[in-house]
Amino acid sequence: MLSQTSPTRSDKSDASDRCQGADARVLYQSKENPHHSGSTPNKILDKFAILLHNILMWIERDIMSCLRRAWEQFPIVVLTGMRQAGKTSLVRRVFPDANYVSFDIPRDAEHARLDYEDFIASHSSPLIMDEIQYVPEIFRHLKYVVDRDRRPGLYVLTGSQDFLLMSGVAESLAGRCAVLSLSTLSLSELTSVGGVDTDAFCWRGGFPELWQRSELDRDLWYGSYVATYLERDVRNILNVSSLRDFDRFLRALALRAGRLLSYSDLARDVGITPNTAKNWISLLAASRQVFLLEPYHRNAGKRLVKTPKIYFTDPGLLVYLLGFQEWSAVVQNAAWGAVWENLVVSEVFKYFLNQGKRPPCWFWRTQQGDEMDLLIETGPQQFFAVECKTAARVESRDLKGFQALEKAYGEKSLQKGAVACRTKRSYPLSEGGRLKALPLNGRSGLLNWLP
C-alpha cells in the first residue's frame, strides 16, 4: 500500500509519444556524463543519446505483434488512441525504416491540405503520417493511391481524435485499411519488466512518460495534461465557450465512473443541458479518454436495465480527477469500489484491444436488482462473468450474481466466473474450479484467465 504520491517503478518504461533528442540528451548527461557542460552536442552524440534513451526506456507493447500482422496484410494501417499513449514511439519502433511526417507541424499540415497530391508524391512509401486528423482532405487521395497499388505496408496513419479520423476512414478507406486502437500502458505491460504493483499503477496511471521519467510530479503532469487536452481538443473541436464548465464536467463524470450514466443528472449537477452532456461525452469517448460499457441486451424473461455505464481508460487520470492527494485516501474512500471496478474493466478492454479485437464485453443488471459487473461473451448466451470486489476474501453473498445469471440463461451459459479481488493468490469458489477468486494480475490473475 502506498503512502507517498510517488509509486514504486520499474527501471524501464515505454518511450513517450514524442521521443525528442533533447530529452535523450538530458538522460545522457545525467546518467552517463555528469560533467557535461551543457553545450549543444554534435549529431553523433545526438544519435547515440537517442539510441541510449530507446534502449533504457522501452517496454514491449502487447499490440506490437498485431500491428505487424496488419502491416503485412493491408496497404494502410490506422492506429488511434488517446494523446500521450505512445502511438508515435510505437510506430517508429515497429517500422524503423519508414519515412515519417507529423501534421502537428503546421508547415507539413498546410502543404498536405493545399496540395495533397504533391505531398504524397514527395514522400515515398512506406510512410508514417502522424496526427492525420489535422488533414482530413488527404483521405480521398490515399484511396486513389491504394486503389492503384494494393501492396501491403504502404502507409501508417496515427490519430488521437477518432471522430474526425474515423469519419474519414469510413468514407474513403473502408476495406483498404486495418484499424487498431492503442491504450495507455496496461498493468501486464508494466509488470512484465518488474517493479510495479497494482496500487502504484492505479495511482500513477499508464501514461508512458510518467514511467519514463520518475522525477515527474504526478499531479503537475496530470494537471498539464488536462489543461492541454482542454485547449487543443475541446476548444478547437467543439468550440466550448466555457472551459471551466468542461473541467467541472470532467470531475463530475469521474464521480460516476462504474455507475449507470444519467445524462440528465450529470447535466443538472454541472449546469448544462443533457444534449451538451451527450456531446461532451461523445468527444471524450472519441478521443479515448472514456468508454461506455453497454448492458447485455438479450432478454431472458426479465426487464433489463438499458442505460450504459461509464469508465475511464486510464486509472491514473480517474484518480487525479477525483481529487485524491495520496493513495491511502483512495482505499479509505467510498469511491474505492468504483476505482477498483474501473481498473478491472479497463484492463480487460485493453487485453482485447491489444489483440486487435473489439471487446465482447457487457454488464448485466435487471430491474429486480440482479447484476454482474462484467460479461465477456464467448458464444451465443455463453459467458465468462466477472465480479469486482475490493476485499481480499470472497463471501458467499458475492456469488449471488453468478447464481442469478445461471438462473436467467441456464447453467451452461456460465462457462467460467471470477471474482476479481485483492487476494494475492487465486482460490476456487466452486467444485471443479469453474468459479474462482483471482487477483487482477500475475500468473494466476484474471488477465491470464481471460478467454
JSON list of N, CA and C in Angstrom, two decimals, residues 237-282:
[
{"chain": "A", "resi": 237, "resn": "ILE", "atom": "N", "xyz": [-12.34, 21.87, -31.23]},
{"chain": "A", "resi": 237, "resn": "ILE", "atom": "CA", "xyz": [-13.24, 20.98, -31.96]},
{"chain": "A", "resi": 237, "resn": "ILE", "atom": "C", "xyz": [-14.70, 21.27, -31.64]},
{"chain": "A", "resi": 238, "resn": "LEU", "atom": "N", "xyz": [-15.04, 21.41, -30.38]},
{"chain": "A", "resi": 238, "resn": "LEU", "atom": "CA", "xyz": [-16.44, 21.64, -30.02]},
{"chain": "A", "resi": 238, "resn": "LEU", "atom": "C", "xyz": [-16.76, 23.12, -29.82]},
{"chain": "A", "resi": 239, "resn": "ASN", "atom": "N", "xyz": [-15.73, 23.95, -29.87]},
{"chain": "A", "resi": 239, "resn": "ASN", "atom": "CA", "xyz": [-15.94, 25.38, -29.68]},
{"chain": "A", "resi": 239, "resn": "ASN", "atom": "C", "xyz": [-16.64, 25.66, -28.36]},
{"chain": "A", "resi": 240, "resn": "VAL", "atom": "N", "xyz": [-16.17, 24.99, -27.30]},
{"chain": "A", "resi": 240, "resn": "VAL", "atom": "CA", "xyz": [-16.76, 25.16, -25.97]},
{"chain": "A", "resi": 240, "resn": "VAL", "atom": "C", "xyz": [-16.50, 26.57, -25.48]},
{"chain": "A", "resi": 241, "resn": "SER", "atom": "N", "xyz": [-17.54, 27.26, -25.08]},
{"chain": "A", "resi": 241, "resn": "SER", "atom": "CA", "xyz": [-17.40, 28.65, -24.66]},
{"chain": "A", "resi": 241, "resn": "SER", "atom": "C", "xyz": [-16.80, 28.77, -23.28]},
{"chain": "A", "resi": 242, "resn": "SER", "atom": "N", "xyz": [-17.05, 27.79, -22.42]},
{"chain": "A", "resi": 242, "resn": "SER", "atom": "CA", "xyz": [-16.55, 27.86, -21.04]},
{"chain": "A", "resi": 242, "resn": "SER", "atom": "C", "xyz": [-15.74, 26.61, -20.72]},
{"chain": "A", "resi": 243, "resn": "LEU", "atom": "N", "xyz": [-14.42, 26.73, -20.74]},
{"chain": "A", "resi": 243, "resn": "LEU", "atom": "CA", "xyz": [-13.58, 25.60, -20.37]},
{"chain": "A", "resi": 243, "resn": "LEU", "atom": "C", "xyz": [-13.74, 25.26, -18.89]},
{"chain": "A", "resi": 244, "resn": "ARG", "atom": "N", "xyz": [-14.13, 26.25, -18.10]},
{"chain": "A", "resi": 244, "resn": "ARG", "atom": "CA", "xyz": [-14.37, 25.98, -16.68]},
{"chain": "A", "resi": 244, "resn": "ARG", "atom": "C", "xyz": [-15.53, 25.01, -16.52]},
{"chain": "A", "resi": 245, "resn": "ASP", "atom": "N", "xyz": [-16.58, 25.18, -17.32]},
{"chain": "A", "resi": 245, "resn": "ASP", "atom": "CA", "xyz": [-17.70, 24.23, -17.27]},
{"chain": "A", "resi": 245, "resn": "ASP", "atom": "C", "xyz": [-17.24, 22.84, -17.67]},
{"chain": "A", "resi": 246, "resn": "PHE", "atom": "N", "xyz": [-16.39, 22.74, -18.68]},
{"chain": "A", "resi": 246, "resn": "PHE", "atom": "CA", "xyz": [-15.95, 21.43, -19.13]},
{"chain": "A", "resi": 246, "resn": "PHE", "atom": "C", "xyz": [-15.05, 20.77, -18.09]},
{"chain": "A", "resi": 247, "resn": "ASP", "atom": "N", "xyz": [-14.22, 21.55, -17.43]},
{"chain": "A", "resi": 247, "resn": "ASP", "atom": "CA", "xyz": [-13.39, 20.99, -16.37]},
{"chain": "A", "resi": 247, "resn": "ASP", "atom": "C", "xyz": [-14.26, 20.47, -15.23]},
{"chain": "A", "resi": 248, "resn": "ARG", "atom": "N", "xyz": [-15.28, 21.22, -14.87]},
{"chain": "A", "resi": 248, "resn": "ARG", "atom": "CA", "xyz": [-16.21, 20.77, -13.83]},
{"chain": "A", "resi": 248, "resn": "ARG", "atom": "C", "xyz": [-16.96, 19.52, -14.29]},
{"chain": "A", "resi": 249, "resn": "PHE", "atom": "N", "xyz": [-17.27, 19.48, -15.57]},
{"chain": "A", "resi": 249, "resn": "PHE", "atom": "CA", "xyz": [-17.93, 18.31, -16.15]},
{"chain": "A", "resi": 249, "resn": "PHE", "atom": "C", "xyz": [-17.04, 17.07, -16.04]},
{"chain": "A", "resi": 250, "resn": "LEU", "atom": "N", "xyz": [-15.75, 17.20, -16.34]},
{"chain": "A", "resi": 250, "resn": "LEU", "atom": "CA", "xyz": [-14.82, 16.07, -16.23]},
{"chain": "A", "resi": 250, "resn": "LEU", "atom": "C", "xyz": [-14.82, 15.50, -14.82]},
{"chain": "A", "resi": 251, "resn": "ARG", "atom": "N", "xyz": [-14.77, 16.37, -13.83]},
{"chain": "A", "resi": 251, "resn": "ARG", "atom": "CA", "xyz": [-14.69, 15.91, -12.44]},
{"chain": "A", "resi": 251, "resn": "ARG", "atom": "C", "xyz": [-16.02, 15.30, -11.98]},
{"chain": "A", "resi": 252, "resn": "ALA", "atom": "N", "xyz": [-17.11, 15.84, -12.46]},
{"chain": "A", "resi": 252, "resn": "ALA", "atom": "CA", "xyz": [-18.41, 15.24, -12.14]},
{"chain": "A", "resi": 252, "resn": "ALA", "atom": "C", "xyz": [-18.55, 13.87, -12.80]},
{"chain": "A", "resi": 253, "resn": "LEU", "atom": "N", "xyz": [-17.99, 13.73, -13.98]},
{"chain": "A", "resi": 253, "resn": "LEU", "atom": "CA", "xyz": [-18.04, 12.44, -14.67]},
{"chain": "A", "resi": 253, "resn": "LEU", "atom": "C", "xyz": [-17.19, 11.41, -13.94]},
{"chain": "A", "resi": 254, "resn": "ALA", "atom": "N", "xyz": [-16.05, 11.84, -13.40]},
{"chain": "A", "resi": 254, "resn": "ALA", "atom": "CA", "xyz": [-15.19, 10.92, -12.65]},
{"chain": "A", "resi": 254, "resn": "ALA", "atom": "C", "xyz": [-15.93, 10.35, -11.44]},
{"chain": "A", "resi": 255, "resn": "LEU", "atom": "N", "xyz": [-16.78, 11.14, -10.83]},
{"chain": "A", "resi": 255, "resn": "LEU", "atom": "CA", "xyz": [-17.56, 10.66, -9.69]},
{"chain": "A", "resi": 255, "resn": "LEU", "atom": "C", "xyz": [-18.57, 9.58, -10.09]},
{"chain": "A", "resi": 256, "resn": "ARG", "atom": "N", "xyz": [-18.83, 9.47, -11.39]},
{"chain": "A", "resi": 256, "resn": "ARG", "atom": "CA", "xyz": [-19.79, 8.49, -11.89]},
{"chain": "A", "resi": 256, "resn": "ARG", "atom": "C", "xyz": [-19.13, 7.28, -12.53]},
{"chain": "A", "resi": 257, "resn": "ALA", "atom": "N", "xyz": [-17.83, 7.15, -12.44]},
{"chain": "A", "resi": 257, "resn": "ALA", "atom": "CA", "xyz": [-17.14, 6.00, -13.02]},
{"chain": "A", "resi": 257, "resn": "ALA", "atom": "C", "xyz": [-17.67, 4.71, -12.43]},
{"chain": "A", "resi": 258, "resn": "GLY", "atom": "N", "xyz": [-17.97, 3.74, -13.29]},
{"chain": "A", "resi": 258, "resn": "GLY", "atom": "CA", "xyz": [-18.50, 2.46, -12.84]},
{"chain": "A", "resi": 258, "resn": "GLY", "atom": "C", "xyz": [-19.98, 2.49, -12.49]},
{"chain": "A", "resi": 259, "resn": "ARG", "atom": "N", "xyz": [-20.64, 3.61, -12.76]},
{"chain": "A", "resi": 259, "resn": "ARG", "atom": "CA", "xyz": [-22.06, 3.73, -12.43]},
{"chain": "A", "resi": 259, "resn": "ARG", "atom": "C", "xyz": [-22.89, 3.90, -13.70]},
{"chain": "A", "resi": 260, "resn": "LEU", "atom": "N", "xyz": [-24.19, 3.68, -13.58]},
{"chain": "A", "resi": 260, "resn": "LEU", "atom": "CA", "xyz": [-25.09, 3.94, -14.69]},
{"chain": "A", "resi": 260, "resn": "LEU", "atom": "C", "xyz": [-25.04, 5.42, -15.05]},
{"chain": "A", "resi": 261, "resn": "LEU", "atom": "N", "xyz": [-24.98, 5.70, -16.33]},
{"chain": "A", "resi": 261, "resn": "LEU", "atom": "CA", "xyz": [-24.81, 7.07, -16.79]},
{"chain": "A", "resi": 261, "resn": "LEU", "atom": "C", "xyz": [-26.16, 7.72, -17.07]},
{"chain": "A", "resi": 262, "resn": "SER", "atom": "N", "xyz": [-26.49, 8.72, -16.26]},
{"chain": "A", "resi": 262, "resn": "SER", "atom": "CA", "xyz": [-27.70, 9.50, -16.48]},
{"chain": "A", "resi": 262, "resn": "SER", "atom": "C", "xyz": [-27.28, 10.87, -17.00]},
{"chain": "A", "resi": 263, "resn": "TYR", "atom": "N", "xyz": [-27.57, 11.14, -18.26]},
{"chain": "A", "resi": 263, "resn": "TYR", "atom": "CA", "xyz": [-27.19, 12.42, -18.85]},
{"chain": "A", "resi": 263, "resn": "TYR", "atom": "C", "xyz": [-27.90, 13.58, -18.16]},
{"chain": "A", "resi": 264, "resn": "SER", "atom": "N", "xyz": [-29.15, 13.37, -17.80]},
{"chain": "A", "resi": 264, "resn": "SER", "atom": "CA", "xyz": [-29.91, 14.46, -17.18]},
{"chain": "A", "resi": 264, "resn": "SER", "atom": "C", "xyz": [-29.36, 14.79, -15.80]},
{"chain": "A", "resi": 265, "resn": "ASP", "atom": "N", "xyz": [-29.04, 13.77, -14.99]},
{"chain": "A", "resi": 265, "resn": "ASP", "atom": "CA", "xyz": [-28.47, 14.02, -13.67]},
{"chain": "A", "resi": 265, "resn": "ASP", "atom": "C", "xyz": [-27.11, 14.70, -13.78]},
{"chain": "A", "resi": 266, "resn": "LEU", "atom": "N", "xyz": [-26.29, 14.22, -14.69]},
{"chain": "A", "resi": 266, "resn": "LEU", "atom": "CA", "xyz": [-24.97, 14.81, -14.89]},
{"chain": "A", "resi": 266, "resn": "LEU", "atom": "C", "xyz": [-25.09, 16.26, -15.33]},
{"chain": "A", "resi": 267, "resn": "ALA", "atom": "N", "xyz": [-25.98, 16.51, -16.28]},
{"chain": "A", "resi": 267, "resn": "ALA", "atom": "CA", "xyz": [-26.17, 17.87, -16.79]},
{"chain": "A", "resi": 267, "resn": "ALA", "atom": "C", "xyz": [-26.65, 18.80, -15.68]},
{"chain": "A", "resi": 268, "resn": "ARG", "atom": "N", "xyz": [-27.57, 18.33, -14.86]},
{"chain": "A", "resi": 268, "resn": "ARG", "atom": "CA", "xyz": [-28.09, 19.16, -13.77]},
{"chain": "A", "resi": 268, "resn": "ARG", "atom": "C", "xyz": [-26.98, 19.51, -12.78]},
{"chain": "A", "resi": 269, "resn": "ASP", "atom": "N", "xyz": [-26.12, 18.56, -12.45]},
{"chain": "A", "resi": 269, "resn": "ASP", "atom": "CA", "xyz": [-25.05, 18.81, -11.48]},
{"chain": "A", "resi": 269, "resn": "ASP", "atom": "C", "xyz": [-24.03, 19.82, -12.00]},
{"chain": "A", "resi": 270, "resn": "VAL", "atom": "N", "xyz": [-23.81, 19.82, -13.32]},
{"chain": "A", "resi": 270, "resn": "VAL", "atom": "CA", "xyz": [-22.79, 20.70, -13.90]},
{"chain": "A", "resi": 270, "resn": "VAL", "atom": "C", "xyz": [-23.38, 22.04, -14.32]},
{"chain": "A", "resi": 271, "resn": "GLY", "atom": "N", "xyz": [-24.70, 22.07, -14.58]},
{"chain": "A", "resi": 271, "resn": "GLY", "atom": "CA", "xyz": [-25.33, 23.29, -15.03]},
{"chain": "A", "resi": 271, "resn": "GLY", "atom": "C", "xyz": [-25.32, 23.45, -16.54]},
{"chain": "A", "resi": 272, "resn": "ILE", "atom": "N", "xyz": [-25.46, 22.33, -17.25]},
{"chain": "A", "resi": 272, "resn": "ILE", "atom": "CA", "xyz": [-25.50, 22.34, -18.71]},
{"chain": "A", "resi": 272, "resn": "ILE", "atom": "C", "xyz": [-26.74, 21.56, -19.15]},
{"chain": "A", "resi": 273, "resn": "THR", "atom": "N", "xyz": [-27.01, 21.54, -20.44]},
{"chain": "A", "resi": 273, "resn": "THR", "atom": "CA", "xyz": [-28.16, 20.79, -20.94]},
{"chain": "A", "resi": 273, "resn": "THR", "atom": "C", "xyz": [-27.79, 19.32, -21.14]},
{"chain": "A", "resi": 274, "resn": "PRO", "atom": "N", "xyz": [-28.76, 18.41, -21.11]},
{"chain": "A", "resi": 274, "resn": "PRO", "atom": "CA", "xyz": [-28.47, 16.99, -21.38]},
{"chain": "A", "resi": 274, "resn": "PRO", "atom": "C", "xyz": [-27.84, 16.76, -22.75]},
{"chain": "A", "resi": 275, "resn": "ASN", "atom": "N", "xyz": [-28.26, 17.53, -23.76]},
{"chain": "A", "resi": 275, "resn": "ASN", "atom": "CA", "xyz": [-27.65, 17.37, -25.08]},
{"chain": "A", "resi": 275, "resn": "ASN", "atom": "C", "xyz": [-26.18, 17.77, -25.08]},
{"chain": "A", "resi": 276, "resn": "THR", "atom": "N", "xyz": [-25.86, 18.81, -24.32]},
{"chain": "A", "resi": 276, "resn": "THR", "atom": "CA", "xyz": [-24.45, 19.21, -24.19]},
{"chain": "A", "resi": 276, "resn": "THR", "atom": "C", "xyz": [-23.65, 18.12, -23.50]},
{"chain": "A", "resi": 277, "resn": "ALA", "atom": "N", "xyz": [-24.23, 17.52, -22.46]},
{"chain": "A", "resi": 277, "resn": "ALA", "atom": "CA", "xyz": [-23.55, 16.42, -21.76]},
{"chain": "A", "resi": 277, "resn": "ALA", "atom": "C", "xyz": [-23.28, 15.27, -22.72]},
{"chain": "A", "resi": 278, "resn": "LYS", "atom": "N", "xyz": [-24.26, 14.94, -23.56]},
{"chain": "A", "resi": 278, "resn": "LYS", "atom": "CA", "xyz": [-24.07, 13.86, -24.54]},
{"chain": "A", "resi": 278, "resn": "LYS", "atom": "C", "xyz": [-22.96, 14.20, -25.52]},
{"chain": "A", "resi": 279, "resn": "ASN", "atom": "N", "xyz": [-22.94, 15.43, -26.00]},
{"chain": "A", "resi": 279, "resn": "ASN", "atom": "CA", "xyz": [-21.91, 15.84, -26.96]},
{"chain": "A", "resi": 279, "resn": "ASN", "atom": "C", "xyz": [-20.53, 15.78, -26.33]},
{"chain": "A", "resi": 280, "resn": "TRP", "atom": "N", "xyz": [-20.42, 16.22, -25.08]},
{"chain": "A", "resi": 280, "resn": "TRP", "atom": "CA", "xyz": [-19.11, 16.23, -24.43]},
{"chain": "A", "resi": 280, "resn": "TRP", "atom": "C", "xyz": [-18.63, 14.81, -24.14]},
{"chain": "A", "resi": 281, "resn": "ILE", "atom": "N", "xyz": [-19.53, 13.92, -23.77]},
{"chain": "A", "resi": 281, "resn": "ILE", "atom": "CA", "xyz": [-19.14, 12.52, -23.55]},
{"chain": "A", "resi": 281, "resn": "ILE", "atom": "C", "xyz": [-18.73, 11.89, -24.88]},
{"chain": "A", "resi": 282, "resn": "SER", "atom": "N", "xyz": [-19.42, 12.24, -25.96]},
{"chain": "A", "resi": 282, "resn": "SER", "atom": "CA", "xyz": [-19.03, 11.73, -27.28]},
{"chain": "A", "resi": 282, "resn": "SER", "atom": "C", "xyz": [-17.62, 12.17, -27.63]}
]
